[in-house]
Tab-separated table of C-alpha atoms in Angstrom:
chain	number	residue	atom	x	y	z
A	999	UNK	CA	14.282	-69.697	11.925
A	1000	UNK	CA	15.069	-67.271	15.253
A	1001	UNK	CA	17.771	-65.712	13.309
A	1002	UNK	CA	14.928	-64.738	10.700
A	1003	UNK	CA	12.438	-64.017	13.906
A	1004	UNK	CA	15.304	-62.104	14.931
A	1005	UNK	CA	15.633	-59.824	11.652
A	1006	UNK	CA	12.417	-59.274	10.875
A	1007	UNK	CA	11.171	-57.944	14.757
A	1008	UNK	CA	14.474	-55.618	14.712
A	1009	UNK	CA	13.229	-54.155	10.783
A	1010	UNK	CA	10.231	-53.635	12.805
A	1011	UNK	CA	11.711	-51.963	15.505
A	1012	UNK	CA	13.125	-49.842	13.478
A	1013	UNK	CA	10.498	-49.125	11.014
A	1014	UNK	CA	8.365	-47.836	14.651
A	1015	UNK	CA	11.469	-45.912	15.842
A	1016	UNK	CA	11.691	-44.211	12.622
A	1017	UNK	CA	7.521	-43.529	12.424
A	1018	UNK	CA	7.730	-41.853	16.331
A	1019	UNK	CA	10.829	-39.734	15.393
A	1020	UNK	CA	9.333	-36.077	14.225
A	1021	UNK	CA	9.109	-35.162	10.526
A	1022	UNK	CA	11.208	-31.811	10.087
A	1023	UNK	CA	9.421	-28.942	9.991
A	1024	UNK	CA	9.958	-25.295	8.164
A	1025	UNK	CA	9.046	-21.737	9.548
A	1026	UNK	CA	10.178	-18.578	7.921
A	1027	UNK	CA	11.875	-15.380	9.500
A	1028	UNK	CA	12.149	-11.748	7.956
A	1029	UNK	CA	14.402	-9.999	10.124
A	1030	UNK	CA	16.010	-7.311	8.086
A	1031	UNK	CA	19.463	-7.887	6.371
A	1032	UNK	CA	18.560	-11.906	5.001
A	1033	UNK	CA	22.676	-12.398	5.275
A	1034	UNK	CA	22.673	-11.569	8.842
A	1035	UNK	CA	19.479	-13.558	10.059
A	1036	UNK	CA	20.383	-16.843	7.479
A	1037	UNK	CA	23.961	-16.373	10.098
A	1038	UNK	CA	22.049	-16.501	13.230
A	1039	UNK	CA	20.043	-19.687	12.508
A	1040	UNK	CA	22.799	-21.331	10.554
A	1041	UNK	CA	24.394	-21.531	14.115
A	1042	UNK	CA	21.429	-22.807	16.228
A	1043	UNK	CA	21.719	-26.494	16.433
A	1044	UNK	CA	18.930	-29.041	15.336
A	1045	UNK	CA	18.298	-26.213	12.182
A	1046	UNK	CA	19.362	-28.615	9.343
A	1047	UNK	CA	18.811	-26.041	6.067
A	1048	UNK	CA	18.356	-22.463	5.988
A	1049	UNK	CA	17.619	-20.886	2.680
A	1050	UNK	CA	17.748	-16.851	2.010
A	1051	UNK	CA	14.674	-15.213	0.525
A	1052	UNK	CA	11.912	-13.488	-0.077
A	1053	UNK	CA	8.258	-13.514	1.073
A	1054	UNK	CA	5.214	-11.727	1.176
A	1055	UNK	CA	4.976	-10.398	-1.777
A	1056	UNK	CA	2.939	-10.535	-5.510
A	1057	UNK	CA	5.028	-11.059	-7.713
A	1058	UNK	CA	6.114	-14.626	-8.776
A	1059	UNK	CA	9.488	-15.785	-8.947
A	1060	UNK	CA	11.075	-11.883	-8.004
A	1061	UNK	CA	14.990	-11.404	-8.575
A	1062	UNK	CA	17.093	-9.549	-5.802
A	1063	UNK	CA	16.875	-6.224	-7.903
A	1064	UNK	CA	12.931	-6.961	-8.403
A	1065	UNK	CA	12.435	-6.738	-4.487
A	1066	UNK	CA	15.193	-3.998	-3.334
A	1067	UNK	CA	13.806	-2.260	-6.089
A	1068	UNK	CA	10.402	-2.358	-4.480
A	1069	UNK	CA	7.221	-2.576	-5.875
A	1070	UNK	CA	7.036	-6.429	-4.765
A	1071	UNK	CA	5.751	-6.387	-1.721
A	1072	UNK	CA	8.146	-9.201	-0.477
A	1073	UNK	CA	10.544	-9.008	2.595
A	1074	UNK	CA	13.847	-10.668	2.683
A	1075	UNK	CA	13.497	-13.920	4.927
A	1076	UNK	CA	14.911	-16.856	5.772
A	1077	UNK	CA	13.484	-19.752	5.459
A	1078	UNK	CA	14.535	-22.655	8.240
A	1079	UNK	CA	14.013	-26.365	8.426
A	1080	UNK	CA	14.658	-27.567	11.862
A	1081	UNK	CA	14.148	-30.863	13.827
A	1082	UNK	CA	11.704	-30.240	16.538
A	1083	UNK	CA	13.413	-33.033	18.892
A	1084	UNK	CA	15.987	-31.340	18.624
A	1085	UNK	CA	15.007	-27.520	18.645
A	1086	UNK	CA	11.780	-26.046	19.401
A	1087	UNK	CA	9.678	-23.491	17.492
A	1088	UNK	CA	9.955	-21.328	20.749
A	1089	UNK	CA	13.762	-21.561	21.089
A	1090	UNK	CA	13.931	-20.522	16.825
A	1091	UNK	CA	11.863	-17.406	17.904
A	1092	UNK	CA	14.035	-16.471	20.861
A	1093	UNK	CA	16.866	-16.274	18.445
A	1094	UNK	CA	15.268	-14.385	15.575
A	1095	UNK	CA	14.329	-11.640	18.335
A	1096	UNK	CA	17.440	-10.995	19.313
A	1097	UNK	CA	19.635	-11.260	15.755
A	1098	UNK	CA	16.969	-8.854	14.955
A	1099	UNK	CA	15.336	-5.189	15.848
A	1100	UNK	CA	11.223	-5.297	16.099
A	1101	UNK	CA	10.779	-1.850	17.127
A	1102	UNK	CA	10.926	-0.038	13.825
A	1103	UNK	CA	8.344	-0.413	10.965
A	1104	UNK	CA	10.835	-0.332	7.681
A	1105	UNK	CA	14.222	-0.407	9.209
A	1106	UNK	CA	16.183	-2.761	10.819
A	1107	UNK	CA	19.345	-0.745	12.038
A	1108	UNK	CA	21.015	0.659	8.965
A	1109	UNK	CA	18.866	-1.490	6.259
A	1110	UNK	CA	16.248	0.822	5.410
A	1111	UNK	CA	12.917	0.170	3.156
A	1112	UNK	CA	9.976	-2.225	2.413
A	1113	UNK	CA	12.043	-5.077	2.137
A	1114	UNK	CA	13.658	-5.217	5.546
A	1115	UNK	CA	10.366	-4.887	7.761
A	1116	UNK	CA	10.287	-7.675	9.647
A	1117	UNK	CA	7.849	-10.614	9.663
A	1118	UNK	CA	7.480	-13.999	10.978
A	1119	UNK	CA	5.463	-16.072	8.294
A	1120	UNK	CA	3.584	-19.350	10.244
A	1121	UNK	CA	2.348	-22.609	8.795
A	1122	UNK	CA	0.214	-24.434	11.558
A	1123	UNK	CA	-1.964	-22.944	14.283
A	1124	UNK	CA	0.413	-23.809	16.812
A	1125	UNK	CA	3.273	-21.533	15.086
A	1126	UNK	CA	1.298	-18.904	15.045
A	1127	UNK	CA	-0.172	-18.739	18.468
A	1128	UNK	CA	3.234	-18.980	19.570
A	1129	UNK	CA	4.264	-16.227	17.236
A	1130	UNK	CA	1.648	-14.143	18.668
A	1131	UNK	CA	2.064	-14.968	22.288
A	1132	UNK	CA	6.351	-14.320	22.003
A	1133	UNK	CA	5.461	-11.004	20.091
A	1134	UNK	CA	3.729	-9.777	22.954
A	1135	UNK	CA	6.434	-11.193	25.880
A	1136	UNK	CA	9.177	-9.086	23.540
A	1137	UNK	CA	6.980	-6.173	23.990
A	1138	UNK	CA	6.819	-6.502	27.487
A	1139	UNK	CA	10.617	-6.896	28.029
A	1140	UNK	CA	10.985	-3.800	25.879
A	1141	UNK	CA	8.864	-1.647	26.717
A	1142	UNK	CA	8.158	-0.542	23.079
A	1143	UNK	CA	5.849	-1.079	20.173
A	1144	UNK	CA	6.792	-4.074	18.004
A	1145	UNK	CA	6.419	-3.696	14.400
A	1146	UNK	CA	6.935	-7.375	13.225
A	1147	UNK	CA	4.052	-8.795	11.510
A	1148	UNK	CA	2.609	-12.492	12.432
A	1149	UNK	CA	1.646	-13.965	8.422
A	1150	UNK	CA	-0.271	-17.169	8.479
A	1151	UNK	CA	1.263	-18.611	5.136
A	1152	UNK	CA	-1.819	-19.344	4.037
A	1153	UNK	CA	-2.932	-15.828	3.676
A	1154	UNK	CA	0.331	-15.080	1.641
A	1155	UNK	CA	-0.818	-16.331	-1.708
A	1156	UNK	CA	2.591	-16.891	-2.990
A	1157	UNK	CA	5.238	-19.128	-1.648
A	1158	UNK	CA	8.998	-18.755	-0.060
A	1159	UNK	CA	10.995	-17.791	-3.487
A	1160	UNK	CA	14.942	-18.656	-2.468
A	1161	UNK	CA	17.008	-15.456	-3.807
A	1162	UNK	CA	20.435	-16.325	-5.707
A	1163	UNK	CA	23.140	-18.681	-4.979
A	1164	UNK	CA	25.360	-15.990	-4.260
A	1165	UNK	CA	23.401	-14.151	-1.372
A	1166	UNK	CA	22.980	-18.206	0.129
A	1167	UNK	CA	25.026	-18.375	3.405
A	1168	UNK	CA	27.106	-14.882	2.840
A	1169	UNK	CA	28.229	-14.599	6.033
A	1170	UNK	CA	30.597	-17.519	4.866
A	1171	UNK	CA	30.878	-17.445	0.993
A	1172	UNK	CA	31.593	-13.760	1.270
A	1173	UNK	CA	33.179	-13.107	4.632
A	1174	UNK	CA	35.072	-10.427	4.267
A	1175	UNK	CA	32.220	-8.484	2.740
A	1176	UNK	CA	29.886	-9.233	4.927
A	1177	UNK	CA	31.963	-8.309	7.811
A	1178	UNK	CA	32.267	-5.313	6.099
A	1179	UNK	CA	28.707	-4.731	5.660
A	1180	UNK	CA	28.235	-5.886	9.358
A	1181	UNK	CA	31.033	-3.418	10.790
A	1182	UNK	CA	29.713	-0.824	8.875
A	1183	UNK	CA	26.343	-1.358	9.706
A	1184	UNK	CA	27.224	-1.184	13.524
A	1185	UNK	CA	24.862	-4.458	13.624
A	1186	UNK	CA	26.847	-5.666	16.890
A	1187	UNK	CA	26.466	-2.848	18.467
A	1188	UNK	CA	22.722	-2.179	18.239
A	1189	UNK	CA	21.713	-5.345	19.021
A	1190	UNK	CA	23.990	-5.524	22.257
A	1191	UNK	CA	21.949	-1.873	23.361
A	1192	UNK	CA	18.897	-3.043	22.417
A	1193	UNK	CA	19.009	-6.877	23.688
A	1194	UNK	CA	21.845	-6.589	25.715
A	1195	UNK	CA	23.751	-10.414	26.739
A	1196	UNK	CA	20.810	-11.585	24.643
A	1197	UNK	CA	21.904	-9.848	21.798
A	1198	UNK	CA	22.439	-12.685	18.462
């Protein structure tokens, strides 16, 4: 009899422990190059899936040649579940700034067009206000305009579409490509100008 008292208060013990612990939550980056920001937040600890994609746009279900392409409307983004006990929304947006550069309105270093602007797409209130409010702060510390749009996901229409398996996690599946690209790209560099020992 205590060793079934016992059981059936530690099931519910762990049934509460389980209901407190925080449900994972998702928020979605554009920041240029979706190979180079799907590396900076595959890195960041308490992010437990990062999927590359595309966003924004109005066309269902678009192909990498639909968006680069253009015509779509989408960006390429990231998409990034996290743990919030573990990482907060803030601390995901201080690394997106600085794998990324705000202060152009197409462009993000050598990636040119539609498709690289960069955007931060939000799915509660609180995201957003905090999107808003870190926007501003970057501005601040840079002394410059900052192009990156704040998207309530609600106002999107159409969901996160993930792109191919191939472009998933490139920085790894493809390495000596993408360090290619990367090099080539002078990525390093122009972050470490712009963001200096910030720089992602």
């Amino acid at each position: 009899m205590l060793r079934r008292l016992f059981v059936t208060s530690l099931l519910a013990f762990s049934f509460a422990g389980n209901a407190l612990a925080a449900e994972a939550q998702v928020a979605v980056f554009a920041g240029g190059c979706f190979w180079s920001t799907q590396k900076a937040f595959d890195h960041v600890k308490g992010v437990t899936n990062t999927r590359a994609g595309f966003m924004g746009g109005s066309v269902k279900n678009p192909s990498y040649e639909d968006v680069v392409s253009g015509g779509t409307g989408h960006v390429e983004a990231v998409e990034v579940t996290y743990d919030p006990d573990q990482v907060s929304y803030q601390q995901l947006l201080d690394t997106y700034w600085h794998s990324t550069d705000p202060t152009t309105k197409a462009r993000v270093i050598c990636d040119g067009g539609d498709n690289y602007r960069t955007a931060i797409f939000t799915f509660s209130d609180a995201q957003y206000n905090a999107a808003v409010a870190s926007k501003q702060a970057v501005g601040r510390q840079l002394n410059k305009p900052i192009y990156t749009l704040i998207v309530k996901s609600t106002n999107t229409g159409l969901p996160f579409y993930p792109a191919e398996d191939y472009h998933q996690h490139y920085w790894q599946t493809h390495a000596a490509h993408y360090n290619a690209y990367y090099i080539g790209c002078g990525r390093g560099p122009a972050l470490k100008k712009l963001w200096g020992d910030q720089a992602g």
